Amino acid sequence: QLDTLHDRVKGGREKLVTFYSAVTNPGCDGFDCKADYQPLLPLMQAWLNREGRQTTTARIANAWFWENYAWRARDCADFHDITFDAWQIFYDRIRIARSYLDHAGLQGDPGFYLVSLTLLRDFGGSRQEIDAVFRNGHAAFPTFLRLDAEYAALLDPSWYGKEGDLGWLAETLLNDPGGDEGQMAYAVVTEEEAPHIPYPHLFLETGLRWDKTKPGLALIEQKYGATNYDWNLICYMALVAIDRPTALDAYKHFEPIWNPAVWAGEDYFYD
């Protein structure tokens, strides 16, 4: 029973999100793996049929599954290399995903708001629509860290944001929900954006501050522990902030296993 958002795994990630991700994704992101999804199609539908049309979890899981499946239509092609047919399949699957959410009573599950945000991004929703989904989700589940992270990703200037939006969001979360949860939420916003902001601009152009990020990172590590990826990311952020003691401490937790999801390459890491 994953009925609390305080039930989290290492890095502060909600077990509810881990559950949905595990059952809706064969674990082959970034590869041409459409065939890995096809055996799951009848299983996902059978789950919905067995539980009945009123079930919340199965409907959200099916929406999540089809959203993941839509991205597989693009394979690994760069944006400009995606064919018309691939885009057609992508949007067809996104429409199917959205149809599963077109049902009353799903708002009681935090996953509803998370997949709603990603589908708005994929289908080209407006900033106003995205803001409304986040406001409603945050009002219902103010300590949903993954929702904060997903909204932060959409406030990146490459998506829907403008300069200062990320700093505004992080500051807002310090006060709402406030306390330890607010500090962790601030840190999660910074963590979400750190891999996407070119070095060394993370704390120069976003409105995010390292001195406000560090306390939240420490709380997450104390409460839930940290993964190899988390320690790599903390090390990187500390280096960006020219906080060498914190960077060295983080390095000691993961060396010599540097994470390619954080560092551009081995040469980049050792430089």
CSV table of N, CA, C and O in Angstrom, one decimal, residues 69-116:
chain,number,residue,atom,x,y,z
A,69,TYR,N,5.2,4.8,-24.0
A,69,TYR,CA,5.2,4.0,-25.3
A,69,TYR,C,5.3,5.0,-26.5
A,69,TYR,O,5.9,4.8,-27.5
A,70,ALA,N,4.7,6.2,-26.3
A,70,ALA,CA,4.7,7.2,-27.4
A,70,ALA,C,6.1,7.6,-27.7
A,70,ALA,O,6.5,7.8,-28.9
A,71,TRP,N,6.9,7.8,-26.7
A,71,TRP,CA,8.3,8.3,-26.9
A,71,TRP,C,9.1,7.2,-27.6
A,71,TRP,O,10.1,7.6,-28.3
A,72,ARG,N,8.7,6.0,-27.5
A,72,ARG,CA,9.5,4.9,-28.2
A,72,ARG,C,9.2,5.0,-29.7
A,72,ARG,O,10.0,4.5,-30.5
A,73,ALA,N,8.2,5.7,-30.1
A,73,ALA,CA,7.9,5.8,-31.6
A,73,ALA,C,9.0,6.7,-32.2
A,73,ALA,O,9.2,6.6,-33.4
A,74,ARG,N,9.6,7.5,-31.4
A,74,ARG,CA,10.7,8.4,-32.0
A,74,ARG,C,12.0,7.7,-32.0
A,74,ARG,O,13.0,8.2,-32.6
A,75,ASP,N,12.2,6.5,-31.4
A,75,ASP,CA,13.4,5.8,-31.3
A,75,ASP,C,14.5,6.8,-30.7
A,75,ASP,O,14.2,7.5,-29.8
A,76,CYS,N,15.7,6.8,-31.2
A,76,CYS,CA,16.7,7.6,-30.7
A,76,CYS,C,17.0,8.8,-31.7
A,76,CYS,O,18.1,9.4,-31.6
A,77,ALA,N,16.1,9.1,-32.6
A,77,ALA,CA,16.4,10.1,-33.6
A,77,ALA,C,16.4,11.5,-33.0
A,77,ALA,O,15.7,11.8,-32.0
A,78,ASP,N,17.3,12.4,-33.5
A,78,ASP,CA,17.2,13.8,-33.1
A,78,ASP,C,15.9,14.4,-33.6
A,78,ASP,O,15.3,13.9,-34.5
A,79,PHE,N,15.6,15.5,-33.0
A,79,PHE,CA,14.3,16.1,-33.3
A,79,PHE,C,14.1,16.3,-34.8
A,79,PHE,O,13.0,16.0,-35.3
A,80,HIS,N,15.1,16.8,-35.4
A,80,HIS,CA,14.9,17.2,-36.9
A,80,HIS,C,14.9,15.9,-37.8
A,80,HIS,O,14.6,16.1,-39.0
A,81,ASP,N,15.3,14.8,-37.2
A,81,ASP,CA,15.4,13.6,-38.0
A,81,ASP,C,14.2,12.7,-37.9
A,81,ASP,O,14.1,11.6,-38.5
A,82,ILE,N,13.2,13.1,-37.0
A,82,ILE,CA,12.1,12.2,-36.8
A,82,ILE,C,11.1,12.3,-38.0
A,82,ILE,O,10.8,13.4,-38.5
A,83,THR,N,10.7,11.2,-38.5
A,83,THR,CA,9.9,11.1,-39.7
A,83,THR,C,8.4,11.5,-39.4
A,83,THR,O,8.0,11.5,-38.2
A,84,PHE,N,7.7,11.9,-40.4
A,84,PHE,CA,6.3,12.2,-40.3
A,84,PHE,C,5.5,11.1,-39.7
A,84,PHE,O,4.7,11.3,-38.8
A,85,ASP,N,5.8,9.8,-40.2
A,85,ASP,CA,5.1,8.7,-39.6
A,85,ASP,C,5.3,8.5,-38.1
A,85,ASP,O,4.4,8.1,-37.4
A,86,ALA,N,6.6,8.7,-37.7
A,86,ALA,CA,6.9,8.5,-36.3
A,86,ALA,C,6.2,9.6,-35.5
A,86,ALA,O,5.7,9.2,-34.4
A,87,TRP,N,6.1,10.8,-36.0
A,87,TRP,CA,5.4,11.8,-35.2
A,87,TRP,C,3.9,11.4,-35.1
A,87,TRP,O,3.2,11.7,-34.1
A,88,GLN,N,3.3,10.9,-36.2
A,88,GLN,CA,1.9,10.5,-36.2
A,88,GLN,C,1.7,9.4,-35.2
A,88,GLN,O,0.7,9.5,-34.4
A,89,ILE,N,2.6,8.4,-35.1
A,89,ILE,CA,2.4,7.4,-34.1
A,89,ILE,C,2.6,8.0,-32.7
A,89,ILE,O,1.8,7.6,-31.7
A,90,PHE,N,3.5,8.9,-32.5
A,90,PHE,CA,3.7,9.5,-31.2
A,90,PHE,C,2.4,10.2,-30.7
A,90,PHE,O,2.0,9.9,-29.6
A,91,TYR,N,1.8,11.0,-31.6
A,91,TYR,CA,0.7,11.7,-31.1
A,91,TYR,C,-0.6,10.8,-31.0
A,91,TYR,O,-1.4,11.1,-30.1
A,92,ASP,N,-0.6,9.8,-31.8
A,92,ASP,CA,-1.7,8.8,-31.6
A,92,ASP,C,-1.7,8.2,-30.2
A,92,ASP,O,-2.7,8.0,-29.6
A,93,ARG,N,-0.5,7.8,-29.8
A,93,ARG,CA,-0.3,7.2,-28.5
A,93,ARG,C,-0.5,8.2,-27.4
A,93,ARG,O,-1.1,7.8,-26.3
A,94,ILE,N,-0.1,9.4,-27.6
A,94,ILE,CA,-0.4,10.4,-26.6
A,94,ILE,C,-1.9,10.6,-26.4
A,94,ILE,O,-2.4,10.8,-25.3
A,95,ARG,N,-2.7,10.6,-27.5
A,95,ARG,CA,-4.1,10.7,-27.4
A,95,ARG,C,-4.7,9.6,-26.6
A,95,ARG,O,-5.7,9.7,-25.9
A,96,ILE,N,-4.2,8.4,-26.8
A,96,ILE,CA,-4.7,7.2,-26.1
A,96,ILE,C,-4.4,7.4,-24.6
A,96,ILE,O,-5.2,7.2,-23.7
A,97,ALA,N,-3.2,7.9,-24.3
A,97,ALA,CA,-2.8,8.1,-22.9
A,97,ALA,C,-3.8,9.1,-22.3
A,97,ALA,O,-4.3,8.9,-21.1
A,98,ARG,N,-4.1,10.2,-23.0
A,98,ARG,CA,-5.0,11.2,-22.4
A,98,ARG,C,-6.4,10.7,-22.2
A,98,ARG,O,-7.1,11.1,-21.2
A,99,SER,N,-6.8,9.7,-23.0
A,99,SER,CA,-8.1,9.2,-22.9
A,99,SER,C,-8.3,8.4,-21.6
A,99,SER,O,-9.4,8.4,-21.0
A,100,TYR,N,-7.3,7.8,-21.1
A,100,TYR,CA,-7.4,7.1,-19.8
A,100,TYR,C,-7.6,8.1,-18.6
A,100,TYR,O,-8.1,7.7,-17.6
A,101,LEU,N,-7.2,9.3,-18.8
A,101,LEU,CA,-7.3,10.3,-17.7
A,101,LEU,C,-8.6,11.0,-17.7
A,101,LEU,O,-9.0,11.8,-16.8
A,102,ASP,N,-9.4,10.8,-18.8
A,102,ASP,CA,-10.7,11.5,-19.0
A,102,ASP,C,-11.7,10.8,-18.2
A,102,ASP,O,-12.6,10.1,-18.8
A,103,HIS,N,-11.6,10.8,-16.9
A,103,HIS,CA,-12.5,10.0,-16.0
A,103,HIS,C,-12.5,10.7,-14.7
A,103,HIS,O,-11.5,11.2,-14.1
A,104,ALA,N,-13.7,10.8,-14.1
A,104,ALA,CA,-13.8,11.5,-12.8
A,104,ALA,C,-13.2,10.6,-11.7
A,104,ALA,O,-13.2,9.4,-11.8
A,105,GLY,N,-12.7,11.3,-10.6
A,105,GLY,CA,-12.3,10.6,-9.5
A,105,GLY,C,-10.8,10.2,-9.4
A,105,GLY,O,-10.4,9.6,-8.5
A,106,LEU,N,-10.1,10.6,-10.4
A,106,LEU,CA,-8.6,10.2,-10.5
A,106,LEU,C,-7.8,11.2,-9.7
A,106,LEU,O,-6.6,10.8,-9.4
A,107,GLN,N,-8.3,12.3,-9.3
A,107,GLN,CA,-7.5,13.3,-8.7
A,107,GLN,C,-7.1,13.0,-7.2
A,107,GLN,O,-6.2,13.7,-6.6
A,108,GLY,N,-7.6,11.9,-6.7
A,108,GLY,CA,-7.2,11.4,-5.4
A,108,GLY,C,-5.9,10.7,-5.4
A,108,GLY,O,-5.3,10.4,-4.3
A,109,ASP,N,-5.3,10.4,-6.6
A,109,ASP,CA,-4.0,9.8,-6.7
A,109,ASP,C,-3.0,10.8,-7.1
A,109,ASP,O,-3.2,11.4,-8.2
A,110,PRO,N,-1.9,11.0,-6.4
A,110,PRO,CA,-0.9,12.0,-6.8
A,110,PRO,C,-0.4,11.7,-8.2
A,110,PRO,O,0.0,12.7,-8.9
A,111,GLY,N,-0.3,10.4,-8.6
A,111,GLY,CA,0.2,10.1,-10.0
A,111,GLY,C,-0.6,10.8,-11.1
A,111,GLY,O,-0.1,11.0,-12.2
A,112,PHE,N,-1.9,11.1,-10.8
A,112,PHE,CA,-2.7,11.8,-11.8
A,112,PHE,C,-2.1,13.1,-12.3
A,112,PHE,O,-2.1,13.4,-13.5
A,113,TYR,N,-1.7,13.9,-11.3
A,113,TYR,CA,-1.1,15.2,-11.6
A,113,TYR,C,0.2,15.1,-12.3
A,113,TYR,O,0.5,15.9,-13.2
A,114,LEU,N,1.0,14.1,-11.9
A,114,LEU,CA,2.3,14.0,-12.6
A,114,LEU,C,2.2,13.6,-14.0
A,114,LEU,O,2.8,14.2,-14.9
A,115,VAL,N,1.4,12.6,-14.3
A,115,VAL,CA,1.2,12.2,-15.7
A,115,VAL,C,0.5,13.2,-16.5
A,115,VAL,O,0.7,13.4,-17.7
A,116,SER,N,-0.4,14.0,-15.9
A,116,SER,CA,-1.1,15.1,-16.6
A,116,SER,C,-0.1,16.1,-17.0
A,116,SER,O,-0.2,16.7,-18.1
